[in-house]
Coordinates of N, CA and C in Angstrom, one line a residue:
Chain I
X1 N -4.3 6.7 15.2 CA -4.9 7.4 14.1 C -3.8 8.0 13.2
X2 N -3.8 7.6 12.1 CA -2.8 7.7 11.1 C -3.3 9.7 10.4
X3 N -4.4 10.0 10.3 CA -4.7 11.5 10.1 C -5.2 10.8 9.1
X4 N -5.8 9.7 8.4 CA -6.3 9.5 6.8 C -7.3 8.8 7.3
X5 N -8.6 9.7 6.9 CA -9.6 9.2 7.2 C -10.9 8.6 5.9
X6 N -11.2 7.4 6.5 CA -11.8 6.8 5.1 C -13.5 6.6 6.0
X7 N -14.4 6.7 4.9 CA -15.7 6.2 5.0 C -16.7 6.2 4.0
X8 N -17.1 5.3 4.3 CA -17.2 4.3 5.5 C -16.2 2.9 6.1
X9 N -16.4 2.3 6.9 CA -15.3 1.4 7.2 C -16.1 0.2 6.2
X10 N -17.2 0.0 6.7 CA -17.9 -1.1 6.0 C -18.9 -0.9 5.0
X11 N -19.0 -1.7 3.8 CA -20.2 -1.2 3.0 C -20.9 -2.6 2.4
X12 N -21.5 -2.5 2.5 CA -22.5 -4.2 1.8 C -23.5 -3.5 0.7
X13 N -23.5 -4.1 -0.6 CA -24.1 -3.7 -1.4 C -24.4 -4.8 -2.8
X14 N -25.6 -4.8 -3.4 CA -26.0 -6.0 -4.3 C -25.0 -5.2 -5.9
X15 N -24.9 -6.6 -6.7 CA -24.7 -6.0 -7.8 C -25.2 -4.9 -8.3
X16 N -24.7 -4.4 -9.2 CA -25.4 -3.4 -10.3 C -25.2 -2.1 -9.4
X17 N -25.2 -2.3 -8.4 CA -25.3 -0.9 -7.6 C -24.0 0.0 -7.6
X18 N -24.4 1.6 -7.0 CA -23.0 2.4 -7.2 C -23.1 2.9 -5.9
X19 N -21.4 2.8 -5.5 CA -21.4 3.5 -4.1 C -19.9 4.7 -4.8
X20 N -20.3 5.4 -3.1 CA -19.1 6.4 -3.2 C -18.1 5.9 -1.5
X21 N -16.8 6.3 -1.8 CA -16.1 6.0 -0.8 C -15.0 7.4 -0.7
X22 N -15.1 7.9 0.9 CA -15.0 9.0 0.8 C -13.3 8.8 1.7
X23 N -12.3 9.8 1.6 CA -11.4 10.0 1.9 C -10.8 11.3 2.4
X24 N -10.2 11.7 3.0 CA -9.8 13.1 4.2 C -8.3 12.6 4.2
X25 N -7.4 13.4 3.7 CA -6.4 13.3 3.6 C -5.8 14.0 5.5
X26 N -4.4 13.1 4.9 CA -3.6 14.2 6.3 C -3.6 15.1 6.5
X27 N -3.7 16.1 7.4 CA -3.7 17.7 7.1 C -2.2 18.3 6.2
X28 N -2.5 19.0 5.5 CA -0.8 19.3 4.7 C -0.8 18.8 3.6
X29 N -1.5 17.4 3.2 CA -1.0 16.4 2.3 C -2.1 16.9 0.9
X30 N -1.4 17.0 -0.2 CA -1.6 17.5 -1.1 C -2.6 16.5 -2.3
X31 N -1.8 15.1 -2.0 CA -1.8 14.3 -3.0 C -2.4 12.8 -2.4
X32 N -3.7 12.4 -3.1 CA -4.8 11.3 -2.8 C -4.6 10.0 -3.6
X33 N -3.9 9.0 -3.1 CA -3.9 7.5 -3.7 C -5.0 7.0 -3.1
X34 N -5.6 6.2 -4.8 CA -6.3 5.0 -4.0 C -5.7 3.5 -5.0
X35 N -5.8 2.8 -3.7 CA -5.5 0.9 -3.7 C -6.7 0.5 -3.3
X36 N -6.9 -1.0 -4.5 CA -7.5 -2.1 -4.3 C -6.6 -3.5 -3.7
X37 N -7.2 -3.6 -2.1 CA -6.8 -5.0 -1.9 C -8.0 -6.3 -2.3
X38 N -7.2 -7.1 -2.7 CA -8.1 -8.2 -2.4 C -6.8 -9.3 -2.7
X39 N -7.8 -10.7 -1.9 CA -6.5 -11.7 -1.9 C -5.8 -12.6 -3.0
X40 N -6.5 -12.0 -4.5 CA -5.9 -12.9 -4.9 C -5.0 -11.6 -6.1
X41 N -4.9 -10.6 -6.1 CA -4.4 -9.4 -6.4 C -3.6 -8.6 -6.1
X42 N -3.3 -8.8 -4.8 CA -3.0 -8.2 -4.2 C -3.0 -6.8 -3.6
X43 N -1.8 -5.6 -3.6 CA -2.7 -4.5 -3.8 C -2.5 -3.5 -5.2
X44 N -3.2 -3.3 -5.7 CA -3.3 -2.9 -6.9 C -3.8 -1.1 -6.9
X45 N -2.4 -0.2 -7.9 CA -2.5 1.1 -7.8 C -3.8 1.7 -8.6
X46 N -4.8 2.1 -8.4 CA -6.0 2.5 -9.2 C -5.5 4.0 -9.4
X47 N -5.7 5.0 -8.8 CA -6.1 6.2 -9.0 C -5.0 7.8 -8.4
X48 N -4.4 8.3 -8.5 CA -3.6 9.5 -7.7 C -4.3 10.9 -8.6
X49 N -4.4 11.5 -7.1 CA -4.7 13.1 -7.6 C -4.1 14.3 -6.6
X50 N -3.5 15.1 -7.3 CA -3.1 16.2 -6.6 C -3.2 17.4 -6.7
X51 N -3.5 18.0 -5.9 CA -3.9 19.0 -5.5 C -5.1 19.3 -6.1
X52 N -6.3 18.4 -6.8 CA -7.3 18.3 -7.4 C -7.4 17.5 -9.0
X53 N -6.0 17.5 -9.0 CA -5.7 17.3 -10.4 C -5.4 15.8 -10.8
X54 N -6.1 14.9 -11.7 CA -5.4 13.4 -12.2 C -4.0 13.4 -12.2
X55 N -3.2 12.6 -11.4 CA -1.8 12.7 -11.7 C -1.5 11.5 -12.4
X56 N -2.1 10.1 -11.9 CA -1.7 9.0 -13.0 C -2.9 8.1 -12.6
X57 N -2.7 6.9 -13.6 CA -4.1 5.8 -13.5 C -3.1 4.4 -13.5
X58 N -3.7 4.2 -12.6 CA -3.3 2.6 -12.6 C -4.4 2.0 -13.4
X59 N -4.5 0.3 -12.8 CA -5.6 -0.6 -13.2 C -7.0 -0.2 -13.0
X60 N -7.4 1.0 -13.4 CA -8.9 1.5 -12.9 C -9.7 1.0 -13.8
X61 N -10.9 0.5 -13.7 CA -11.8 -0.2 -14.5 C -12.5 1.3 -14.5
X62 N -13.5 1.1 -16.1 CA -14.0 2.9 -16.5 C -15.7 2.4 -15.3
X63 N -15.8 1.3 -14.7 CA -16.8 1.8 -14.3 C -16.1 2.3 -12.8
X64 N -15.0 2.4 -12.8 CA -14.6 3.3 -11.2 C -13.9 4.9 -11.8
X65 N -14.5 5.8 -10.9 CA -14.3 6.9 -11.1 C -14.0 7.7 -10.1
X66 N -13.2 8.9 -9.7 CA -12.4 9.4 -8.8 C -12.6 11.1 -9.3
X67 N -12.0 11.3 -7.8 CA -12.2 13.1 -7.8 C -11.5 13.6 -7.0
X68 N -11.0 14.9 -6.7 CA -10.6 15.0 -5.4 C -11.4 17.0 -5.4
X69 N -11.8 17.3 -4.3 CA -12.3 18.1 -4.3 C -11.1 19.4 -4.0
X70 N -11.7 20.7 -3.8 CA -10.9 21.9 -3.5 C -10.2 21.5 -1.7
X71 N -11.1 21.2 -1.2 CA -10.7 20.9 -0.1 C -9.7 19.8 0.6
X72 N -9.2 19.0 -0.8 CA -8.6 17.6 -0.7 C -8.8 16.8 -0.8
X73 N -10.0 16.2 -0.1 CA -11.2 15.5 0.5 C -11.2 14.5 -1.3
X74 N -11.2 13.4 -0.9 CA -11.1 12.5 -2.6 C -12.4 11.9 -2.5
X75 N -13.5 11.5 -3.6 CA -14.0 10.5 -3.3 C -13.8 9.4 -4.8
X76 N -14.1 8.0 -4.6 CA -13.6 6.8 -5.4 C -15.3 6.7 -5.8
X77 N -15.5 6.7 -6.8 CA -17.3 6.2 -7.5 C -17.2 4.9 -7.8
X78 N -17.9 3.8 -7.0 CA -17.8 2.5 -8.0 C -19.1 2.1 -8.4
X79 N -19.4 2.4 -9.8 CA -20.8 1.8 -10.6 C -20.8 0.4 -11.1
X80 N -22.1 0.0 -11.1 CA -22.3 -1.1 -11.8 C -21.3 -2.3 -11.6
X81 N -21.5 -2.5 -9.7 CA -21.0 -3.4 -9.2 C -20.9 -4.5 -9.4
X82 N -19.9 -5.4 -9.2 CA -19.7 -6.9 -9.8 C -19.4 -7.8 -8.3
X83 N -19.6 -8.9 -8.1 CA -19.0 -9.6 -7.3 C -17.6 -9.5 -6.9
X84 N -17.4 -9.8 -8.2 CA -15.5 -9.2 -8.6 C -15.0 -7.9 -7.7
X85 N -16.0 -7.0 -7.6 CA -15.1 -5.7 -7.1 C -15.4 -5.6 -5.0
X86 N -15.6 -6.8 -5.0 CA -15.5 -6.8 -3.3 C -13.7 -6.9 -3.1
X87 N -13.8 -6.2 -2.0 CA -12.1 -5.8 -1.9 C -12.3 -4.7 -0.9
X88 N -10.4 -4.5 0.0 CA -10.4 -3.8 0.7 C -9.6 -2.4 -0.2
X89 N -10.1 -1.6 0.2 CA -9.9 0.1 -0.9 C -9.3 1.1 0.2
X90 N -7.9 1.0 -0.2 CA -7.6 2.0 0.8 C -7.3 3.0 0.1
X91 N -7.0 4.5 0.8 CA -6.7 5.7 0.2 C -5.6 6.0 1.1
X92 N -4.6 6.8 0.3 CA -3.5 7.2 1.0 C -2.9 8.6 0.7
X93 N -1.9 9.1 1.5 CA -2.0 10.7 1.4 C -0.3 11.1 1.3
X94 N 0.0 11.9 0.7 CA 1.5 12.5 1.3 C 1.4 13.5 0.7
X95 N 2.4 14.1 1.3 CA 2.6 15.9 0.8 C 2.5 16.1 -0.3
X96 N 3.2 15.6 -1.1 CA 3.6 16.3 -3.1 C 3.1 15.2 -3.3
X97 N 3.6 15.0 -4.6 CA 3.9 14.0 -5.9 C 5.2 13.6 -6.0
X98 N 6.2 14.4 -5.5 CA 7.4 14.0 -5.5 C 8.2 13.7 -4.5
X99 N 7.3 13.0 -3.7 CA 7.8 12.7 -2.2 C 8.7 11.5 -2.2
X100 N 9.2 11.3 -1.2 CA 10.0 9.8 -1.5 C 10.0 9.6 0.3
X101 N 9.2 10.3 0.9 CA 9.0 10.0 2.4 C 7.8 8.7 2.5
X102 N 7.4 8.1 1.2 CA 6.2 7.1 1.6 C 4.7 8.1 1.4
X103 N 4.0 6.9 2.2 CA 2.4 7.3 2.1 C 2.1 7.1 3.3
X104 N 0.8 8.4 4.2 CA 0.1 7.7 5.5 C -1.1 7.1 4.9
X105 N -0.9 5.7 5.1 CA -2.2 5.1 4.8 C -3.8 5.1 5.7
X106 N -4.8 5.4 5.1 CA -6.3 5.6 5.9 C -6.3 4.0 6.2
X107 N -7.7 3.4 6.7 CA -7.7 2.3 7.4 C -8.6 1.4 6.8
X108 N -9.1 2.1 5.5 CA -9.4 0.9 4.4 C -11.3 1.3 4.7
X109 N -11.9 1.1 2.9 CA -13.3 0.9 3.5 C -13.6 -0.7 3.0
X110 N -14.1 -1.8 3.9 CA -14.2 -2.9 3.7 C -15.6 -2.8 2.6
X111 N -15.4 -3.0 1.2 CA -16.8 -3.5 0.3 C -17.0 -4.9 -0.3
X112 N -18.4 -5.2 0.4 CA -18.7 -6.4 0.2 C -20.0 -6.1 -1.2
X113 N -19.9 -7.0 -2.3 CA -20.7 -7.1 -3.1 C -21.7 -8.3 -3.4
X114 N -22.5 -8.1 -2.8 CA -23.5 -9.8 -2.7 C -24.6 -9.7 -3.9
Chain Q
X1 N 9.7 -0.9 -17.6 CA 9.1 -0.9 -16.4 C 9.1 -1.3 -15.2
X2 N 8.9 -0.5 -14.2 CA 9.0 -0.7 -12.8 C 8.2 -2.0 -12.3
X3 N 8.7 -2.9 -11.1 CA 8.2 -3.8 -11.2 C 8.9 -4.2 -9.6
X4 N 8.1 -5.0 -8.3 CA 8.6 -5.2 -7.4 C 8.1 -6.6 -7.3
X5 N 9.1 -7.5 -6.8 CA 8.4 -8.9 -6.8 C 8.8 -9.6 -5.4
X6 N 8.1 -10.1 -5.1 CA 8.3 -10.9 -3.7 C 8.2 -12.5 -3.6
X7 N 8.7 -13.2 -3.8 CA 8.5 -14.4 -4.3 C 8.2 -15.4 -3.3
X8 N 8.1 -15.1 -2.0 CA 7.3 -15.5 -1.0 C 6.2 -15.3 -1.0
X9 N 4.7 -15.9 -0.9 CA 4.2 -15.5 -0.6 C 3.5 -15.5 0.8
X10 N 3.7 -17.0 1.4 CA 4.0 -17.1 2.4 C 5.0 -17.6 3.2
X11 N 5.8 -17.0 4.7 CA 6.8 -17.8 5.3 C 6.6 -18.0 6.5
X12 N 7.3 -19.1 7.5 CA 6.7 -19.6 9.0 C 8.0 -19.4 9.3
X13 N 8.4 -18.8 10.6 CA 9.5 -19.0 11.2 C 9.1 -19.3 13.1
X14 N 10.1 -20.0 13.9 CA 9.6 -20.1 14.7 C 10.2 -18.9 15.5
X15 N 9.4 -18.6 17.1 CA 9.7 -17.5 17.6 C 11.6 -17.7 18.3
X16 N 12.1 -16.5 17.8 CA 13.5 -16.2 18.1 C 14.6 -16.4 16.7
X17 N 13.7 -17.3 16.0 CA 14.7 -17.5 14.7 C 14.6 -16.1 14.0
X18 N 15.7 -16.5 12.8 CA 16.1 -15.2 12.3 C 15.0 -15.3 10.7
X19 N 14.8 -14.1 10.4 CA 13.5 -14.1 9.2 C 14.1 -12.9 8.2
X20 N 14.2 -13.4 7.4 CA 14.1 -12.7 5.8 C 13.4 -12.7 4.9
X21 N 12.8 -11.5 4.4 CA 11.5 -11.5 3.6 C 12.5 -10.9 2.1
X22 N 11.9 -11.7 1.2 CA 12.6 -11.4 0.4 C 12.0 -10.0 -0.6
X23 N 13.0 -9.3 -1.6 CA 12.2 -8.1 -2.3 C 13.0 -8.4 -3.5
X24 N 12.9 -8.4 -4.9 CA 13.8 -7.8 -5.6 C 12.5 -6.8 -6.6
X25 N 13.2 -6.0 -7.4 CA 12.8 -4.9 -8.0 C 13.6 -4.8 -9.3
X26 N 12.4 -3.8 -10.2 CA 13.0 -4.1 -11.5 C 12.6 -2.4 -12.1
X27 N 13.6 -1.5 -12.2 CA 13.6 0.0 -12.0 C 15.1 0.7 -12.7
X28 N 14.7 1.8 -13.8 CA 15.3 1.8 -14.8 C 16.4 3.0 -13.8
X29 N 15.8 3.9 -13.2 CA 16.1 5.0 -12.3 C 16.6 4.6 -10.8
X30 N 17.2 5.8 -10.0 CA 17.4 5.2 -9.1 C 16.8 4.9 -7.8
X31 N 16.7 3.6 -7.7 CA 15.5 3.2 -5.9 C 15.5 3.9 -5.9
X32 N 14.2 4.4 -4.7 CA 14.3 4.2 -3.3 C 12.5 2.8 -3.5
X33 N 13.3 2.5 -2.2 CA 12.2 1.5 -1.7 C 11.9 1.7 -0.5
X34 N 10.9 0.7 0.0 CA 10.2 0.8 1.3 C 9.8 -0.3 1.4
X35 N 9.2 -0.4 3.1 CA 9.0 -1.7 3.2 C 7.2 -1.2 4.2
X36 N 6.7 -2.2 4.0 CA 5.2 -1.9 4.5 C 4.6 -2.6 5.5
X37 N 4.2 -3.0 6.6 CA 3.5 -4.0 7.4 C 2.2 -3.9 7.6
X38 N 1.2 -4.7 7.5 CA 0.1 -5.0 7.7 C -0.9 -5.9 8.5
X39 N -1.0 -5.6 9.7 CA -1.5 -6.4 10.8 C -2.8 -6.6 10.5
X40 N -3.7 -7.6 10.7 CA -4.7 -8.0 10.5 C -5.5 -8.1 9.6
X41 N -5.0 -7.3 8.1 CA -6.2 -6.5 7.2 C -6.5 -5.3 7.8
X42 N -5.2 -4.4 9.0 CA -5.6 -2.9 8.9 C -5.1 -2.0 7.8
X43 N -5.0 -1.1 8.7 CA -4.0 -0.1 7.7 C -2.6 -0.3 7.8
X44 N -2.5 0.1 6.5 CA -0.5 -0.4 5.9 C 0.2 0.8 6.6
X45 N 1.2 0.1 7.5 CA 1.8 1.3 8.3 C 3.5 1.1 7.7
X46 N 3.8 2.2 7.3 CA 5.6 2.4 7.2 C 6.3 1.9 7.8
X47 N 7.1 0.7 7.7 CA 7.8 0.4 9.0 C 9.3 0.8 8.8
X48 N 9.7 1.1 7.1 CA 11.0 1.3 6.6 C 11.3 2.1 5.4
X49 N 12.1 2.7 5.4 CA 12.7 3.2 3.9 C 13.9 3.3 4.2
X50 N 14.9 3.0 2.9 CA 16.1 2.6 2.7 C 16.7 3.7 2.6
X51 N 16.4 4.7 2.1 CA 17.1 6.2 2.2 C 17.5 6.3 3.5
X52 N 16.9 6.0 4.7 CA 16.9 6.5 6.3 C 17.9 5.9 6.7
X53 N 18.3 4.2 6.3 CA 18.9 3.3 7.1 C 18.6 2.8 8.1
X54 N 17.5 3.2 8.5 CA 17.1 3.0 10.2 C 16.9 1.7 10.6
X55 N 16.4 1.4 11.3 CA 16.1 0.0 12.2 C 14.7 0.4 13.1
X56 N 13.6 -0.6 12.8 CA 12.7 -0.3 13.7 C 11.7 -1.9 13.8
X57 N 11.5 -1.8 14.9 CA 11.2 -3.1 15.7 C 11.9 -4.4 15.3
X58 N 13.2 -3.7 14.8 CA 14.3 -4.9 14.9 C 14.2 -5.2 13.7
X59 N 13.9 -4.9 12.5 CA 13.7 -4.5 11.1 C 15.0 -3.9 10.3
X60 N 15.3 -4.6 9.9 CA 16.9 -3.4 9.0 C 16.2 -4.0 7.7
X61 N 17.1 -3.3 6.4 CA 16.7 -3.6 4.6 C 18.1 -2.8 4.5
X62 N 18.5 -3.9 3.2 CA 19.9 -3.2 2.7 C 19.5 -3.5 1.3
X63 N 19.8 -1.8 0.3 CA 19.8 -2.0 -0.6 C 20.5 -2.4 -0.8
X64 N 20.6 -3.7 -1.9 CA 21.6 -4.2 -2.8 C 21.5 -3.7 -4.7
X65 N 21.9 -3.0 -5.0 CA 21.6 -2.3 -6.4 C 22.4 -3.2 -7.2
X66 N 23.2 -4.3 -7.2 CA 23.5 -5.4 -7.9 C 22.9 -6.6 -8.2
X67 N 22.5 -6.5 -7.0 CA 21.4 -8.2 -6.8 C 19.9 -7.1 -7.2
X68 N 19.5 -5.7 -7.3 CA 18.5 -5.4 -7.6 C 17.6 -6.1 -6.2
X69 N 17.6 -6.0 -5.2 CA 17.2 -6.5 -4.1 C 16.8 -5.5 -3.0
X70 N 15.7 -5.8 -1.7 CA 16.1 -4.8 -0.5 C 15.2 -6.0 0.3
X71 N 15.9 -6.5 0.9 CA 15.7 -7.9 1.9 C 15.0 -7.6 3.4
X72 N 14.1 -7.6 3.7 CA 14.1 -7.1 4.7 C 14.4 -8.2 6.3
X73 N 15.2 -8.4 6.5 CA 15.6 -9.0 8.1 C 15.4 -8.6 9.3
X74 N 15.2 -9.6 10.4 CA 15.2 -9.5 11.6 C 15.7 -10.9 12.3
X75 N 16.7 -10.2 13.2 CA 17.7 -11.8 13.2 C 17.0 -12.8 14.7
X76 N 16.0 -12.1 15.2 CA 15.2 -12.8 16.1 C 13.9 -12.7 15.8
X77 N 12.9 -13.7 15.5 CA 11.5 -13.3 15.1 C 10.7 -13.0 16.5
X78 N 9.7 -12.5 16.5 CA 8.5 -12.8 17.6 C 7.5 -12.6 17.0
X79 N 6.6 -13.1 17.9 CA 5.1 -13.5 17.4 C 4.4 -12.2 17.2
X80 N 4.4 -11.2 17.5 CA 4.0 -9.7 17.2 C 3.9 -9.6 15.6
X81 N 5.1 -10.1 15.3 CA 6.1 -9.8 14.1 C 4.8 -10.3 12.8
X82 N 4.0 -11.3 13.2 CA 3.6 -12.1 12.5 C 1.9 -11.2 11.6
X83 N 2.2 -10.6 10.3 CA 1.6 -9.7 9.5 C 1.8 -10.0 8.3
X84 N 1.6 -9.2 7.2 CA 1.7 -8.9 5.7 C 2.8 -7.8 5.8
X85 N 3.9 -8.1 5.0 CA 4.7 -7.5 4.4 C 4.7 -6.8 3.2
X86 N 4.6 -5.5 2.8 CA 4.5 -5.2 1.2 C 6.1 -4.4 0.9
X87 N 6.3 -4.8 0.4 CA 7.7 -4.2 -0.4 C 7.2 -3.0 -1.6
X88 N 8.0 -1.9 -1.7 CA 7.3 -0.9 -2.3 C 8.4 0.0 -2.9
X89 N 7.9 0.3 -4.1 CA 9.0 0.6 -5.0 C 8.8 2.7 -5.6
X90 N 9.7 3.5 -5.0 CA 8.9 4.8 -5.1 C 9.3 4.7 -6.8
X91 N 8.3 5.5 -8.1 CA 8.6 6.0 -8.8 C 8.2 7.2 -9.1
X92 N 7.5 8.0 -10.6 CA 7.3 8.8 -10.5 C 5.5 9.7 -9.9
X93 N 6.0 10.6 -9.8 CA 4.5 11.6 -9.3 C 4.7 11.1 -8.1
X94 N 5.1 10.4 -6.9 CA 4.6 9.8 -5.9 C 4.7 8.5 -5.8
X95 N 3.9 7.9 -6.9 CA 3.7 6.6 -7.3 C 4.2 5.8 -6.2
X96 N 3.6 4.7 -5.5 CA 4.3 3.2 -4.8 C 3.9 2.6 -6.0
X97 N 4.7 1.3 -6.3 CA 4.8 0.0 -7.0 C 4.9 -1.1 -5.9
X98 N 3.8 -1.5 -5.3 CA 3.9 -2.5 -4.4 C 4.3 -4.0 -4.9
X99 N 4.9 -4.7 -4.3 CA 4.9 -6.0 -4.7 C 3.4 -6.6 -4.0
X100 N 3.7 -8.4 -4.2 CA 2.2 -8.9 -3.9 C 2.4 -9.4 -3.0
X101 N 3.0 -9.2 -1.6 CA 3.4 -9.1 -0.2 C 3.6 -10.9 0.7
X102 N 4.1 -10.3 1.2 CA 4.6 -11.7 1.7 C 3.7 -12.2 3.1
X103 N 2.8 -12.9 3.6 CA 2.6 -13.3 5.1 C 3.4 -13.6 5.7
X104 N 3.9 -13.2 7.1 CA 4.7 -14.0 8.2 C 4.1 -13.9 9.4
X105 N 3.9 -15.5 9.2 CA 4.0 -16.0 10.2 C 4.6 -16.7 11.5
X106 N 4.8 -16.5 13.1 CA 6.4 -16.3 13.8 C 4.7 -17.2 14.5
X107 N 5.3 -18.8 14.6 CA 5.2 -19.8 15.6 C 5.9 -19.7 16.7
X108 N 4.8 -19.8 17.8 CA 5.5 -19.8 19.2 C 6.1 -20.8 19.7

């Protein structure tokens, strides 16, 4: 157990539809990344927030949307689902913003879009 | 702009041979990098950062800041070994700049 907890592990869901994907940072860790895997993309930086606050935006499409609450606790909004946005979404945690110790990575929530 | 490229995307080595994953980087400031493993489609676990120097499960990376490189080797492979590699470029806020990772695979 890496301390980064994501959920759900799995989600199946039809187009058009919106899910939330929830994330629990490491205890300590200030600052919430989320990544899009998928195989032909690789993994791609979407979203960082710290200590509640937007720190930067990657490749985020406006129908994905993010938050991180008082508690740390982040969640990733994805509306108006596409085929396209099946992929593995991981969220990751480290102390600051200005760390250079790396990220503990959570264990991915697997979304499938049919 | 920052930029990490891996130009393998996939490589086979057999078990015991020696394996190099390649990294170079493109970063105005100075490194630091890292190196990432990923077993199955789990979670991406740290296996390295170049600030440390360390060595772990037979893993070393040497920055090269001329060749703009950080190579990651292991001069015996094993079949364990055999994962997704992401090369990873720290910049600002936190930020990773992952490359688009390399598969290895270690034939028995």
């Amino acid at each position: 157990d890496s301390g980064v907890t994501q959920t759900p592990k799995h989600l199946i869901t039809a187009t058009g539809q919106r899910v939330t994907l929830r994330c629990s940072p490491r205890s300590g860790d200030l600052s919430v990344y989320w990544y899009q895997q998928s195989l032909d993309q690789g993994l791609q930086f979407l979203i960082q927030y710290y200590n509640g606050e937007e720190r930067a935006k990657g490749n985020i499409l406006e129908r994905f949307s993010a938050q991180q609450f008082p508690d740390l606790h982040s969640e990733l909004n994805l509306s108006s689902l596409e085929l396209g946005d099946s992929a593995l979404y991981f969220c990751a945690s480290s102390k600051s913003d200005s760390t250079s110790y790396g990220y503990t990575f959570g264990s991915g929530t697997r979304l499938t879009v049919v | 702009a920052q930029r990490v490229t891996q130009p393998e995307k996939l490589l086979s080595v057999f078990k015991g041979a020696p394996v190099e994953l390649k990294c170079n980087y493109s970063y105005s400031g100075s490194p630091e990098l890292f190196w990432y493993v990923q077993y199955s489609r789990q979670r991406l676990q740290l296996l390295l950062r170049h600030i440390s120097r360390e060595s772990i499960k037979g893993f070393t990376a040497d920055l090269n800041k001329g060749e703009t490189s950080f190579h990651l080797k292991k001069p015996f492979a094993q079949e364990e070994d055999s994962a997704m590699y992401y090369c990873a470029l720290f910049t600002s806020y936190g930020k990773l700049t992952f490359g688009q990772g390399t598969i290895l695979t270690v034939h028995p």
